[in-house]
């Protein structure tokens, strides 16, 4: 669950104290080019306040208008479609040929919101199933293999961090990377054996480990929804982590350093029990080549590269689900 959708649920919880009717709007289907994916959410209040996004803005404007004019139902769920025709798509600012279907759900029982937020805060995945006809809501523990689904009668969404990031080194660049990654649906763990570095770590909602990097990787139970990035600036520490990380199914493995230093790193790794195919999985220098210099710029380049690799992997998995690989989004 990214920071945008998390803010939607937090806002709904805050708005419970007000006397206005509330709705949760969820994208359940997209056709052609669509600005927002399935599962994207919008919190809407009867006085026209809205938080979140289901499109580029025009559909939000129409939903706000309908709320202000009392046109949204408060006693049952609605399924509405925008952008069926090219004219309607143009009117609502959708890309050419794009369309999306929304579930507009009146929020009457706030208890489920608190339970979902508590699970997310504890880094646990939780699924929420809405039965549209009865408006009954069921909450269950979930795994990263669980996915969004909508069959016309039931809507199931999965909330919580679906991806994991293990950072080696608790330095300044790691801090920027951790904060940005949290906004992109990552549960962040940082490993640094140095007491001094751990004492100055100040990123909330992260797990801080003190063991040696290779032990941390082995204990992490790395899967295809995991990224590992070595940022310690200490070749020994980074190499220890990479020796184990490159044997795992992690979708992204990167190490900080220049082209020259990473070439030397690959030579060192080749002296151990790693194949050339495994060593070739290393992204070093880490991140996209955007001439980044400062710690926040380096963090942006790393996350941009991770987004590219992650989305490519997700699209590939969606095309070939029959191979029984784990689907993480």
CSV table of C-alpha atoms in Angstrom, one decimal:
chain,number,residue,atom,x,y,z
A,1,UNK,CA,0.0,0.0,0.0
A,2,UNK,CA,1.6,3.3,-1.1
A,3,UNK,CA,1.5,6.5,0.9
A,4,UNK,CA,-1.3,8.0,-1.2
A,5,UNK,CA,-3.7,5.2,-0.5
A,6,UNK,CA,-2.6,5.1,3.2
A,7,UNK,CA,-3.4,8.8,3.5
A,8,UNK,CA,-6.9,8.0,2.2
A,9,UNK,CA,-7.7,5.6,5.0
A,10,UNK,CA,-6.1,7.9,7.6
A,11,UNK,CA,-8.3,10.8,6.3
A,12,UNK,CA,-11.4,8.6,6.5
A,13,UNK,CA,-10.6,7.8,10.1
A,14,UNK,CA,-10.1,11.5,10.9
A,15,UNK,CA,-13.4,12.5,9.2
A,16,UNK,CA,-15.4,10.0,11.3
A,17,UNK,CA,-15.8,12.8,13.9
A,18,UNK,CA,-17.6,15.0,11.4
A,19,UNK,CA,-21.3,14.9,10.6
A,20,UNK,CA,-20.9,14.7,6.8
A,21,UNK,CA,-21.6,11.5,4.9
A,22,UNK,CA,-18.4,9.7,3.7
A,23,UNK,CA,-17.6,7.6,0.7
A,24,UNK,CA,-14.6,5.4,-0.3
A,25,UNK,CA,-14.2,5.3,-4.1
A,26,UNK,CA,-12.0,2.5,-5.5
A,27,UNK,CA,-10.9,1.9,-9.0
A,28,UNK,CA,-11.9,-1.7,-9.8
A,29,UNK,CA,-11.4,-2.0,-13.6
A,30,UNK,CA,-9.4,-0.1,-16.2
A,31,UNK,CA,-9.7,-0.3,-20.0
A,32,UNK,CA,-7.0,1.0,-22.3
A,33,UNK,CA,-4.9,3.8,-21.0
A,34,UNK,CA,-5.9,4.8,-17.5
A,35,UNK,CA,-4.2,7.4,-15.2
A,36,UNK,CA,-4.6,5.2,-12.0
A,37,UNK,CA,-4.3,1.5,-11.5
A,38,UNK,CA,-6.9,-0.9,-10.0
A,39,UNK,CA,-7.1,-0.5,-6.3
A,40,UNK,CA,-6.4,3.3,-6.3
A,41,UNK,CA,-8.6,5.0,-3.7
A,42,UNK,CA,-10.3,8.3,-3.0
A,43,UNK,CA,-11.9,9.5,0.2
A,44,UNK,CA,-14.8,11.8,-0.4
A,45,UNK,CA,-16.8,13.9,2.1
A,46,UNK,CA,-20.3,15.3,1.8
A,47,UNK,CA,-19.1,18.9,1.8
A,48,UNK,CA,-16.9,18.2,-1.2
A,49,UNK,CA,-13.5,17.6,0.5
A,50,UNK,CA,-11.5,14.8,-1.2
A,51,UNK,CA,-8.2,13.1,-0.6
A,52,UNK,CA,-6.6,10.6,-2.9
A,53,UNK,CA,-6.9,10.0,-6.6
A,54,UNK,CA,-8.7,7.8,-9.1
A,55,UNK,CA,-7.9,9.8,-12.3
A,56,UNK,CA,-6.0,12.8,-13.5
A,57,UNK,CA,-8.5,15.1,-11.7
A,58,UNK,CA,-11.6,15.5,-13.9
A,59,UNK,CA,-13.4,12.5,-12.5
A,60,UNK,CA,-12.6,13.7,-9.0
A,61,UNK,CA,-14.3,17.0,-9.9
A,62,UNK,CA,-17.4,15.1,-11.1
A,63,UNK,CA,-17.5,13.0,-7.9
A,64,UNK,CA,-17.2,16.2,-5.8
A,65,UNK,CA,-20.0,17.8,-7.7
A,66,UNK,CA,-22.2,14.8,-7.2
A,67,UNK,CA,-21.5,14.7,-3.5
A,68,UNK,CA,-22.3,18.4,-3.1
A,69,UNK,CA,-25.6,18.0,-5.0
A,70,UNK,CA,-26.6,14.9,-3.0
A,71,UNK,CA,-26.5,12.6,-6.0
A,72,UNK,CA,-24.4,9.9,-4.3
A,73,UNK,CA,-26.1,7.1,-2.4
A,74,UNK,CA,-25.6,6.7,1.3
A,75,UNK,CA,-27.3,3.4,1.9
A,76,UNK,CA,-25.8,1.2,-0.8
A,77,UNK,CA,-22.8,0.8,-3.0
A,78,UNK,CA,-22.7,2.0,-6.6
A,79,UNK,CA,-20.6,0.8,-9.6
A,80,UNK,CA,-20.0,3.6,-12.1
A,81,UNK,CA,-18.0,3.7,-15.4
A,82,UNK,CA,-16.3,6.7,-16.8
A,83,UNK,CA,-14.9,7.2,-20.3
A,84,UNK,CA,-16.9,4.5,-22.2
A,85,UNK,CA,-17.0,6.7,-25.4
A,86,UNK,CA,-14.2,8.8,-26.8
A,87,UNK,CA,-16.3,11.9,-26.3
A,88,UNK,CA,-16.8,11.1,-22.6
A,89,UNK,CA,-13.1,10.2,-22.3
A,90,UNK,CA,-12.2,13.6,-23.6
A,91,UNK,CA,-14.7,15.3,-21.4
A,92,UNK,CA,-13.2,13.7,-18.3
A,93,UNK,CA,-9.6,14.2,-19.4
A,94,UNK,CA,-8.9,10.5,-19.8
A,95,UNK,CA,-6.3,9.3,-22.3
A,96,UNK,CA,-7.6,8.4,-25.8
A,97,UNK,CA,-9.5,5.1,-25.5
A,98,UNK,CA,-9.2,5.0,-21.7
A,99,UNK,CA,-12.0,4.1,-19.3
A,100,UNK,CA,-12.3,3.0,-15.7
A,101,UNK,CA,-14.9,1.5,-13.4
A,102,UNK,CA,-15.3,2.7,-9.8
A,103,UNK,CA,-17.0,1.3,-6.7
A,104,UNK,CA,-18.5,4.1,-4.7
A,105,UNK,CA,-18.9,2.8,-1.1
A,106,UNK,CA,-20.7,4.7,1.7
A,107,UNK,CA,-18.5,4.5,4.9
A,108,UNK,CA,-20.8,3.9,7.8
A,109,UNK,CA,-18.9,1.6,10.1
A,110,UNK,CA,-15.4,3.0,11.0
A,111,UNK,CA,-14.2,0.0,12.9
A,112,UNK,CA,-12.6,-1.7,9.9
A,113,UNK,CA,-10.5,1.4,9.1
A,114,UNK,CA,-8.8,1.3,12.5
A,115,UNK,CA,-8.0,-2.5,12.2
A,116,UNK,CA,-6.5,-2.0,8.8
A,117,UNK,CA,-4.3,0.9,9.9
A,118,UNK,CA,-3.1,-1.0,12.9
A,119,UNK,CA,-2.1,-3.9,10.7
A,120,UNK,CA,-0.2,-1.6,8.3
A,121,UNK,CA,1.5,0.1,11.2
A,122,UNK,CA,2.7,-3.4,12.4
A,123,UNK,CA,4.0,-4.2,8.9
A,124,UNK,CA,1.3,-6.9,8.5
A,125,UNK,CA,-0.7,-7.5,5.3
A,126,UNK,CA,-4.4,-7.6,5.7
A,127,UNK,CA,-7.2,-8.2,3.1
A,128,UNK,CA,-10.5,-6.4,3.1
A,129,UNK,CA,-13.5,-8.0,1.3
A,130,UNK,CA,-16.6,-5.8,0.6
A,131,UNK,CA,-19.8,-7.6,-0.3
A,132,UNK,CA,-21.5,-4.9,-2.4
A,133,UNK,CA,-25.1,-5.9,-2.0
A,134,UNK,CA,-25.1,-6.3,1.8
A,135,UNK,CA,-22.2,-3.9,2.4
A,136,UNK,CA,-20.7,-6.5,4.8
A,137,UNK,CA,-16.9,-6.1,5.3
A,138,UNK,CA,-14.6,-9.0,6.1
A,139,UNK,CA,-11.0,-8.6,7.2
A,140,UNK,CA,-8.4,-11.4,7.0
A,141,UNK,CA,-4.7,-11.9,7.3
A,142,UNK,CA,-3.0,-11.8,3.8
A,143,UNK,CA,0.2,-12.7,2.1
A,144,UNK,CA,2.1,-11.1,-0.7
A,145,UNK,CA,0.7,-13.7,-3.0
A,146,UNK,CA,-2.8,-12.3,-2.4
A,147,UNK,CA,-4.1,-9.8,-4.9
A,148,UNK,CA,-6.8,-7.3,-5.7
A,149,UNK,CA,-9.9,-8.8,-7.1
A,150,UNK,CA,-13.4,-7.7,-8.2
A,151,UNK,CA,-16.1,-10.0,-9.6
A,152,UNK,CA,-19.0,-7.6,-9.7
A,153,UNK,CA,-20.4,-8.7,-6.3
A,154,UNK,CA,-17.3,-8.7,-4.1
A,155,UNK,CA,-14.3,-6.3,-3.9
A,156,UNK,CA,-11.1,-7.5,-2.2
A,157,UNK,CA,-8.2,-5.2,-1.6
A,158,UNK,CA,-4.9,-5.9,0.1
A,159,UNK,CA,-3.4,-3.4,2.5
A,160,UNK,CA,0.1,-3.2,3.9
A,161,UNK,CA,3.7,-3.3,2.6
A,162,UNK,CA,3.8,-5.8,-0.3
A,163,UNK,CA,7.5,-5.2,-1.0
A,164,UNK,CA,10.6,-5.3,1.1
A,165,UNK,CA,13.9,-3.4,1.0
A,166,UNK,CA,17.0,-4.4,2.8
A,167,UNK,CA,19.6,-1.6,3.0
A,168,UNK,CA,23.2,-2.3,4.1
A,169,UNK,CA,24.6,0.7,5.9
A,170,UNK,CA,22.8,3.3,8.0
A,171,UNK,CA,24.4,6.4,6.5
A,172,UNK,CA,22.8,9.6,5.1
A,173,UNK,CA,22.0,8.2,1.7
A,174,UNK,CA,20.3,5.2,3.3
A,175,UNK,CA,18.1,7.6,5.3
A,176,UNK,CA,16.9,9.3,2.2
A,177,UNK,CA,16.4,6.0,0.4
A,178,UNK,CA,14.4,4.5,3.3
A,179,UNK,CA,12.0,7.5,3.5
A,180,UNK,CA,11.3,7.6,-0.2
A,181,UNK,CA,10.9,3.8,-0.3
A,182,UNK,CA,8.3,3.8,2.4
A,183,UNK,CA,6.2,6.1,0.2
A,184,UNK,CA,6.4,3.4,-2.5
A,185,UNK,CA,5.0,0.5,-0.6
A,186,UNK,CA,8.3,-0.9,0.9
A,187,UNK,CA,8.8,-2.3,4.4
A,188,UNK,CA,12.4,-1.1,5.0
A,189,UNK,CA,15.0,-2.9,7.0
A,190,UNK,CA,18.5,-1.4,7.6
A,191,UNK,CA,21.5,-3.5,8.6
A,192,UNK,CA,24.6,-1.8,10.2
A,193,UNK,CA,26.9,-3.5,12.8
A,194,UNK,CA,28.3,-0.1,13.8
A,195,UNK,CA,26.9,1.2,17.0
A,196,UNK,CA,27.6,4.8,16.1
A,197,UNK,CA,25.7,4.6,12.8
A,198,UNK,CA,22.7,2.9,14.4
A,199,UNK,CA,22.6,5.6,17.2
A,200,UNK,CA,22.1,8.3,14.7
A,201,UNK,CA,19.5,6.5,12.6
A,202,UNK,CA,16.2,8.5,12.7
A,203,UNK,CA,13.8,7.0,10.1
A,204,UNK,CA,10.6,5.9,11.8
A,205,UNK,CA,8.8,2.7,11.0
A,206,UNK,CA,12.0,0.9,9.9
A,207,UNK,CA,13.7,-2.2,11.3
A,208,UNK,CA,17.3,-1.7,12.4
A,209,UNK,CA,19.6,-4.7,12.6
A,210,UNK,CA,23.0,-5.0,14.2
A,211,UNK,CA,24.2,-8.3,12.8
A,212,UNK,CA,26.8,-8.8,10.1
A,213,UNK,CA,25.4,-8.2,6.6
A,214,UNK,CA,25.8,-11.7,5.3
A,215,UNK,CA,23.9,-13.1,8.4
A,216,UNK,CA,21.2,-10.5,7.9
A,217,UNK,CA,20.6,-11.5,4.3
A,218,UNK,CA,20.5,-15.2,5.2
A,219,UNK,CA,18.0,-14.5,8.0
A,220,UNK,CA,15.8,-12.2,5.8
A,221,UNK,CA,14.1,-15.0,3.9
A,222,UNK,CA,14.6,-13.1,0.6
A,223,UNK,CA,11.9,-13.6,-2.0
A,224,UNK,CA,11.1,-12.1,-5.4
A,225,UNK,CA,9.4,-9.1,-3.7
A,226,UNK,CA,12.7,-8.1,-2.1
A,227,UNK,CA,15.3,-5.5,-3.1
A,228,UNK,CA,18.8,-5.4,-1.5
A,229,UNK,CA,21.0,-2.3,-1.8
A,230,UNK,CA,24.5,-2.0,-0.3
A,231,UNK,CA,25.3,1.6,0.7
A,232,UNK,CA,27.8,1.2,3.6
A,233,UNK,CA,30.8,2.6,1.7
A,234,UNK,CA,32.8,-0.2,3.4
A,235,UNK,CA,33.8,-2.8,0.6
A,236,UNK,CA,34.0,-5.6,3.2
A,237,UNK,CA,30.5,-5.0,4.6
A,238,UNK,CA,29.0,-4.5,1.2
A,239,UNK,CA,30.7,-7.6,-0.3
A,240,UNK,CA,29.6,-9.8,2.6
A,241,UNK,CA,26.0,-8.9,1.9
A,242,UNK,CA,26.3,-9.3,-1.9
A,243,UNK,CA,27.9,-12.8,-1.6
A,244,UNK,CA,24.6,-14.0,-0.1
A,245,UNK,CA,22.3,-11.6,-1.9
A,246,UNK,CA,23.3,-12.6,-5.4
A,247,UNK,CA,22.3,-16.2,-4.7
A,248,UNK,CA,18.7,-15.2,-3.7
A,249,UNK,CA,15.6,-14.5,-5.9
A,250,UNK,CA,15.7,-10.8,-5.0
A,251,UNK,CA,14.3,-8.7,-7.9
A,252,UNK,CA,16.9,-6.0,-7.4
A,253,UNK,CA,20.4,-6.1,-6.0
A,254,UNK,CA,22.6,-3.0,-6.1
A,255,UNK,CA,25.8,-1.6,-4.7
A,256,UNK,CA,27.1,2.0,-4.4
A,257,UNK,CA,30.4,2.9,-6.0
A,258,UNK,CA,32.0,4.1,-9.2
A,259,UNK,CA,32.4,2.0,-12.3
A,260,UNK,CA,36.0,1.3,-11.5
A,261,UNK,CA,35.2,0.2,-7.9
A,262,UNK,CA,32.3,-2.0,-9.0
A,263,UNK,CA,34.6,-3.6,-11.6
A,264,UNK,CA,37.0,-4.4,-8.8
A,265,UNK,CA,34.1,-5.7,-6.7
A,266,UNK,CA,33.0,-8.1,-9.5
A,267,UNK,CA,36.6,-9.4,-9.6
A,268,UNK,CA,36.5,-10.0,-5.8
A,269,UNK,CA,33.1,-11.7,-6.0
A,270,UNK,CA,34.4,-14.1,-8.8
A,271,UNK,CA,36.9,-15.5,-6.3
A,272,UNK,CA,34.0,-17.0,-4.3
A,273,UNK,CA,31.3,-19.5,-5.0
A,274,UNK,CA,29.3,-17.2,-7.4
A,275,UNK,CA,28.7,-17.9,-11.0
A,276,UNK,CA,29.1,-15.3,-13.7
A,277,UNK,CA,25.3,-15.3,-14.2
A,278,UNK,CA,24.8,-14.5,-10.5
A,279,UNK,CA,27.5,-11.7,-10.5
A,280,UNK,CA,25.8,-10.3,-13.6
A,281,UNK,CA,22.7,-9.6,-11.6
A,282,UNK,CA,24.5,-6.9,-9.6
A,283,UNK,CA,23.5,-3.3,-10.5
A,284,UNK,CA,26.7,-1.5,-9.8
A,285,UNK,CA,27.0,1.4,-10.0
A,286,UNK,CA,23.5,1.3,-8.4
A,287,UNK,CA,20.7,3.4,-9.8
A,288,UNK,CA,20.0,5.1,-13.1
A,289,UNK,CA,22.7,7.2,-14.6
A,290,UNK,CA,21.2,10.7,-14.0
A,291,UNK,CA,24.5,12.4,-12.9
A,292,UNK,CA,23.3,12.2,-9.2
A,293,UNK,CA,25.7,13.7,-6.7
A,294,UNK,CA,24.0,14.4,-3.4
A,295,UNK,CA,22.5,11.7,-1.1
A,296,UNK,CA,18.9,12.6,-2.0
A,297,UNK,CA,19.7,12.6,-5.7
A,298,UNK,CA,21.4,9.2,-5.4
A,299,UNK,CA,18.3,7.9,-3.5
A,300,UNK,CA,16.1,9.1,-6.4
A,301,UNK,CA,18.3,7.4,-9.0
A,302,UNK,CA,18.2,4.1,-7.0
A,303,UNK,CA,14.4,4.1,-6.6
A,304,UNK,CA,13.8,5.1,-10.2
A,305,UNK,CA,15.8,2.1,-11.3
A,306,UNK,CA,14.0,-0.1,-8.8
A,307,UNK,CA,10.6,1.1,-10.1
A,308,UNK,CA,11.7,0.3,-13.7
A,309,UNK,CA,12.8,-3.2,-12.8
A,310,UNK,CA,9.8,-3.9,-10.5
A,311,UNK,CA,7.2,-2.7,-13.0
A,312,UNK,CA,8.9,-4.7,-15.8
A,313,UNK,CA,8.8,-7.8,-13.6
A,314,UNK,CA,5.2,-7.3,-12.5
A,315,UNK,CA,4.1,-6.9,-16.1
A,316,UNK,CA,5.9,-10.0,-17.1
A,317,UNK,CA,4.4,-12.0,-14.3
A,318,UNK,CA,0.9,-10.8,-15.2
A,319,UNK,CA,1.4,-12.1,-18.7
A,320,UNK,CA,2.7,-15.5,-17.6
A,321,UNK,CA,0.8,-16.3,-14.4
A,322,UNK,CA,0.6,-19.9,-15.4
A,323,UNK,CA,4.2,-20.5,-14.4
A,324,UNK,CA,3.2,-20.4,-10.7
A,325,UNK,CA,5.6,-17.6,-9.8
A,326,UNK,CA,4.7,-15.4,-6.9
A,327,UNK,CA,2.8,-12.3,-7.9
A,328,UNK,CA,3.6,-9.4,-5.6
A,329,UNK,CA,1.3,-6.7,-6.9
